[in-house]
Structures are given as structure tokens and as C-alpha cells.
Coordinates of C-alpha atoms in Angstrom, one line a residue:
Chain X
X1 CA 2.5 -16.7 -5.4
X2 CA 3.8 -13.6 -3.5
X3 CA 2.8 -13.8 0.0
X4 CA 3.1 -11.4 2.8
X5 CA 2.4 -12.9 6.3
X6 CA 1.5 -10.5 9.5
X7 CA -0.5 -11.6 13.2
X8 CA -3.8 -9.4 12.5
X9 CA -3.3 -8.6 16.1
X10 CA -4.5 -6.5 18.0
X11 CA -1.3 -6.3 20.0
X12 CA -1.3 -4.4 22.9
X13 CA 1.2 -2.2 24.6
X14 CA 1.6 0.4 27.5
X15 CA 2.6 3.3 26.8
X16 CA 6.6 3.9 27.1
X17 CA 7.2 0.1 26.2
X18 CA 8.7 -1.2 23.2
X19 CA 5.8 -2.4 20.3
X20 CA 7.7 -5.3 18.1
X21 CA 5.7 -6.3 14.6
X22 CA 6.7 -8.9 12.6
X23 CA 6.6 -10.5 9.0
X24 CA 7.6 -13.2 7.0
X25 CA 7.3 -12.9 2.8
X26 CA 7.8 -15.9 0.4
X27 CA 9.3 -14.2 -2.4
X28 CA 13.0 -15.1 -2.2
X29 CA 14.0 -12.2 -4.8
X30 CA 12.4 -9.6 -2.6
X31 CA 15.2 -6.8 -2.3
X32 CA 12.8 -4.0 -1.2
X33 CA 11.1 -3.9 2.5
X34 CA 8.5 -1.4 4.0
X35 CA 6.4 -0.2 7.0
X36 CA 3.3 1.6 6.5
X37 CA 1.5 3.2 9.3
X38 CA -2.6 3.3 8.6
X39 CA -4.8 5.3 11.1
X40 CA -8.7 3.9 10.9
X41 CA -9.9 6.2 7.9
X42 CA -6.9 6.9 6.5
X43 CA -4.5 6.1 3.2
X44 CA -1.0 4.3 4.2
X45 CA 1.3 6.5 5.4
X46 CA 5.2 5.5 4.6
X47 CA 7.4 5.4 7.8
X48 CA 10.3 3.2 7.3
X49 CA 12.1 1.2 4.2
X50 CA 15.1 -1.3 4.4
X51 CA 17.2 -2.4 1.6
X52 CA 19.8 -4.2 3.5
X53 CA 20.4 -7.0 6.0
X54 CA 20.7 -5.9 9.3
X55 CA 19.0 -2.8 11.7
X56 CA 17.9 0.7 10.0
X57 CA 17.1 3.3 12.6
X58 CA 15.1 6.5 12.4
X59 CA 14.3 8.4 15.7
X60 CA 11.6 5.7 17.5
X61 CA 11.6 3.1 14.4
X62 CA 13.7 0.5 14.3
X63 CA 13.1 -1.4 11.1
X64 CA 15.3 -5.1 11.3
X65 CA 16.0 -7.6 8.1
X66 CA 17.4 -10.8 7.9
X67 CA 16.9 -12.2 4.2
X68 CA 17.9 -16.0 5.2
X69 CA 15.2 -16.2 7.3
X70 CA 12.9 -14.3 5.1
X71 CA 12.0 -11.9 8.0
X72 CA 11.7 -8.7 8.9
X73 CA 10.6 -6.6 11.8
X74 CA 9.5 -3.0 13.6
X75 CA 10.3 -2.0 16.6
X76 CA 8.9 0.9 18.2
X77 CA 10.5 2.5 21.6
X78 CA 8.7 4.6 24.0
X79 CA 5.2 3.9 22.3
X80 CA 3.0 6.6 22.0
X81 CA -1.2 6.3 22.2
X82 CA -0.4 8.4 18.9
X83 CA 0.9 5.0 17.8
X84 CA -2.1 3.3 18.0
X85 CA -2.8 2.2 14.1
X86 CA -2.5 -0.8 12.0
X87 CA 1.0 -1.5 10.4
X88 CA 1.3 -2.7 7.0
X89 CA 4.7 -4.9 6.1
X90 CA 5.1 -4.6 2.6
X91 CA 7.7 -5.8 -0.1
X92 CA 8.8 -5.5 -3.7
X93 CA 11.1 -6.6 -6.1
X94 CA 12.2 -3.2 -7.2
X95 CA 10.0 -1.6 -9.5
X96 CA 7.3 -3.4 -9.4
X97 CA 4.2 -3.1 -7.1
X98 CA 4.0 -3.7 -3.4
X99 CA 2.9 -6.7 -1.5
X100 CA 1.5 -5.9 1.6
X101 CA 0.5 -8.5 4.3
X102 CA -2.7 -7.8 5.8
X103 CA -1.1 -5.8 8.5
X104 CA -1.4 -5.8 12.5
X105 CA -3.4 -3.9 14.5
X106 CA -1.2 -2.0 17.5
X107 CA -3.0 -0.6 20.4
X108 CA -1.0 1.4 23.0
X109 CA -2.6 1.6 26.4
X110 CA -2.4 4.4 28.3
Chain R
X1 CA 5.2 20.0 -1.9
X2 CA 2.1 18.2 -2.6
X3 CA 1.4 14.7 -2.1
X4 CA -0.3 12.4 -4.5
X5 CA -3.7 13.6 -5.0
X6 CA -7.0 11.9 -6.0
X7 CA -10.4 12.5 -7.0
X8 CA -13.2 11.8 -6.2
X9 CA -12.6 10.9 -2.7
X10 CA -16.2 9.1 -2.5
X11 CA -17.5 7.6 -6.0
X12 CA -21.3 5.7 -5.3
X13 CA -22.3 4.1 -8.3
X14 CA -25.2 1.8 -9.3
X15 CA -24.1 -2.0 -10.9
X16 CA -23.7 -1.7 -14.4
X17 CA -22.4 1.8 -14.2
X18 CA -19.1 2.4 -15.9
X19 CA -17.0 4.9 -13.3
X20 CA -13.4 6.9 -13.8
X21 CA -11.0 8.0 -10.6
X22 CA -8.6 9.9 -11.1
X23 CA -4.9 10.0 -9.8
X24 CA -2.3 12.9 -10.0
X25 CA 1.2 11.5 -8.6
X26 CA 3.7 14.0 -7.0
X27 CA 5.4 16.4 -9.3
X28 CA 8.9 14.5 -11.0
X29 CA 7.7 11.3 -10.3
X30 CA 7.5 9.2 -13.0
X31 CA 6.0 6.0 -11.5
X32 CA 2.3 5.7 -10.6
X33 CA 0.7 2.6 -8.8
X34 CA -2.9 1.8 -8.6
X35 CA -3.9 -0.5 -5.7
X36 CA -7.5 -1.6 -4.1
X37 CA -8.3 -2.1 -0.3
X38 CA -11.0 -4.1 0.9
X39 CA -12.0 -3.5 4.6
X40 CA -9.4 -5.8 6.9
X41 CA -6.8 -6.5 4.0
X42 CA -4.0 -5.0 3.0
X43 CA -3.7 -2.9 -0.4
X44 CA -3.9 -5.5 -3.5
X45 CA -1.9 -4.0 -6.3
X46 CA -3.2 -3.3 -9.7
X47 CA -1.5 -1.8 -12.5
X48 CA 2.4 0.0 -12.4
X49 CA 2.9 2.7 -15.1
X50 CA 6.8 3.8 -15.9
X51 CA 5.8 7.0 -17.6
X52 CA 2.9 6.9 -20.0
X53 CA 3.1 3.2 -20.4
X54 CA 1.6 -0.2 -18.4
X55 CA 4.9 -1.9 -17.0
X56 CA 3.3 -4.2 -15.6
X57 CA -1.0 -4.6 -15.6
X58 CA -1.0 -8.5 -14.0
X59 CA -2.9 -7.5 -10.7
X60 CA -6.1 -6.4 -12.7
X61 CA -8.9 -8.4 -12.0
X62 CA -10.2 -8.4 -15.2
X63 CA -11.1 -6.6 -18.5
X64 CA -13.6 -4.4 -16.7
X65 CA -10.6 -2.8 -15.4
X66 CA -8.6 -0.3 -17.0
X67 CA -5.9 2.6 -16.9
X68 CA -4.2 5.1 -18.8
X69 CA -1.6 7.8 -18.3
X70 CA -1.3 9.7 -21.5
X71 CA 1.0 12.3 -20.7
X72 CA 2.8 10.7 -17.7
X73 CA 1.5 12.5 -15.2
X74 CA -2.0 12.1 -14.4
X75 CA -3.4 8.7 -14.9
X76 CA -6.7 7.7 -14.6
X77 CA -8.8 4.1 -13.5
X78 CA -11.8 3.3 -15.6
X79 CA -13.9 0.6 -14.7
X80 CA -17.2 -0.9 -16.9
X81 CA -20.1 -2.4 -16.4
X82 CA -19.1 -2.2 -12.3
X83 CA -20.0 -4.9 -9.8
X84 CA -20.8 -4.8 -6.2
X85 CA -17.7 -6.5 -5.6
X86 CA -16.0 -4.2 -6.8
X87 CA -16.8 -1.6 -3.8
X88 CA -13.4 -0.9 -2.0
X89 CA -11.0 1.8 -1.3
X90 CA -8.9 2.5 -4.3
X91 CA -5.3 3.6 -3.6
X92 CA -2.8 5.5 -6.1
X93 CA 0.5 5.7 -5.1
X94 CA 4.0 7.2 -7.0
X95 CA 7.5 6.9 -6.5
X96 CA 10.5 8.7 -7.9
X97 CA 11.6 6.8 -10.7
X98 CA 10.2 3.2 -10.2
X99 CA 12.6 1.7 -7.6
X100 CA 12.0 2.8 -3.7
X101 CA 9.6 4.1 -1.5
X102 CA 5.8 4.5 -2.5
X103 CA 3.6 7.1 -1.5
X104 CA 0.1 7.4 -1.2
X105 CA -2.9 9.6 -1.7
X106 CA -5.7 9.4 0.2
X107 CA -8.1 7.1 -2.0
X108 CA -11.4 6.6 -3.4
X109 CA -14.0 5.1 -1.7
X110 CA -16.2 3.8 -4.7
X111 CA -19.7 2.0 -3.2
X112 CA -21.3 -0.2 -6.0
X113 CA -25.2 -0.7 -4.9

């Protein structure tokens, strides 16, 4: 059984202070790791994948991995109230389909 | 470019009913995704097609639940005899050749009273 673990939240954060989310997966042959943003309403929107062990950066996402411990983590600097949203951890083998946890609900306080 | 697209973006439907939604993946991508989203959880997947054939089917719930992709492109979600527990959002997502980053269209909300 795949599993995909995330707190359901809500976190909350003022604005300008780092957001961390976290998950943990079960599947040891996972090789494929994902955040997806999802406003209230509104279809997952893709904004970070890692491959890799270690830190991927792009601009205010900082996505971490670390396969021994089955982990892997966002960070986001300088939240935004834009931010505001539920993130979805997601992972795959490869090709096959996405396992999502059931994500974690951010709120960034002005 | 355009993103995935799908249609119809609300489907209501009475039990028994047999419905079809529709999914047309970004242009060059040759892997489609089907997934369902029930309010609170994440996306459950469904079905994977690697060009006009099911790689891998084992996410659908049962044999009310089907999907084609004839041509490789477009692939559509049919569903018999629906239930009311089958109201949810359903998601298509495609990727560039099967390995990497997903990406979404905007659903259908299908409503079984």
C-alpha cells in the first residue's frame, strides 16, 4: 500500500516568514517527488519536482529530499497572503500515476 | 500553449445515469492520467494511458468505470449505471512522455443525485 502522509494543517504564517511543509511516503522505490499548489476551487497547479537527494531551488521554493528517511519537504521564503492554499506532496515511481497525501492547508497572515 | 483541457466542467446526473467527460491533454504529450478528488483528500488516481493504450487501469474502482483514448490524444471517462458516491471532482492530467511532471486541467465536477 502506497501511502502519502501530510499534517492537514492549517498552518499558519506571517507574512515575510518562512512556511515549512512536510511529508513522509512508504513506497521505498519512489524516485519521483512533487509539490502541488491548490487554491479553494481550483485544479492542482504544479510548482516544484525533485528527483534527487538533497535541496532544489526555484525563486521562493525550496523543495528538500532525503530518501533514507523517506522524507521530503517545502519551504517557502518571504510568504506571500498569495500563498495562502493547500499544498499537495505527491510521488511516483516514474511512469506511473501520482500518490498524493491529502495535503496541508497554509494560511499566511497578514 | 494550451493546458490540458476538459469538458464539461460541471456534469449533474441522476443515479443510474451513464455519464462521459472528456479530457484533451497538451499537444505532444503522449501520457494522460485520470484521477478523482473527493472534498478534503487528495487526487486518487485512476487509469494511465501511454498513447492509445491502458498502462496501467489498477486505481479504477470498478467495472462501472471506464476509459479510452483512441487516437492518443483525446481520451475520454465513461461511467455506467452512476452512484452517488461517485460525485467528486474528476481530474485529467498529461505529461510529456510518461516519466516527470504532471499537469492538470481544471476538472469535472460530476454531482450524482
Amino acid at each position: 500500500q502506497k501511502e502519502v502522509e501530510q499534517n492537514s494543517g492549517p498552518l499558519s504564517v506571517p507574512e515575510g516568514a518562512i512556511a515549512s511543509l512536510n511529508c513522509t511516503y512508504s513506497d521505498r522505490v519512489s524516485q519521483s517527488f512533487f509539490w502541488y499548489r491548490q487554491y479553494s476551487g481550483k485544479s492542482p497547479e504544479l510548482i516544484m519536482s525533485i528527483y534527487s537527494n538533497g535541496d532544489k531551488e526555484d525563486g521562493r521554493f525550496t523543495a528538500q529530499l532525503n530518501k533514507a528517511s523517506q522524507y521530503v519537504s517545502l519551504l517557502i521564503r518571504d510568504s506571500q497572503p498569495s500563498d495562502s492554499a493547500t499544498y499537495l506532496c505527491a510521488v511516483n515511481r516514474g511512469a506511473d500515476g501520482l500518490t498524493f497525501g491529502k495535503g496541508t492547508h497554509l494560511i499566511i497572515q497578514p | 500553449g494550451a493546458g490540458v483541457s476538459q469538458t464539461p466542467s460541471n456534469k449533474v446526473t441522476e443515479k443510474g445515469k451513464y455519464v462521459e467527460l472528456r479530457c484533451d491533454p497538451i499537444s505532444g504529450h503522449t501520457a494522460l492520467y485520470w484521477y478523482r478528488q473527493s472534498l478534503g483528500q487528495g487526487p486518487e488516481f485512476l487509469i494511465y494511458f501511454q498513447g492509445t493504450g491502458a498502462a496501467d487501469d489498477s486505481g479504477l474502482p470498478n467495472d462501472r468505470f471506464f476509459a479510452v483514448r483512441p487516437e492518443g490524444s483525446v481520451s475520454t471517462l465513461k461511467i455506467q449505471r452512476t452512484e452517488r458516491g461517485d460525485s467528486a471532482v474528476y481530474l485529467c492530467a498529461s505529461s510529456l512522455q510518461g516519466r516527470g511532471e504532471q499537469f492538470f486541467g481544471p476538472g469535472t465536477r460530476l454531482t450524482v443525485l
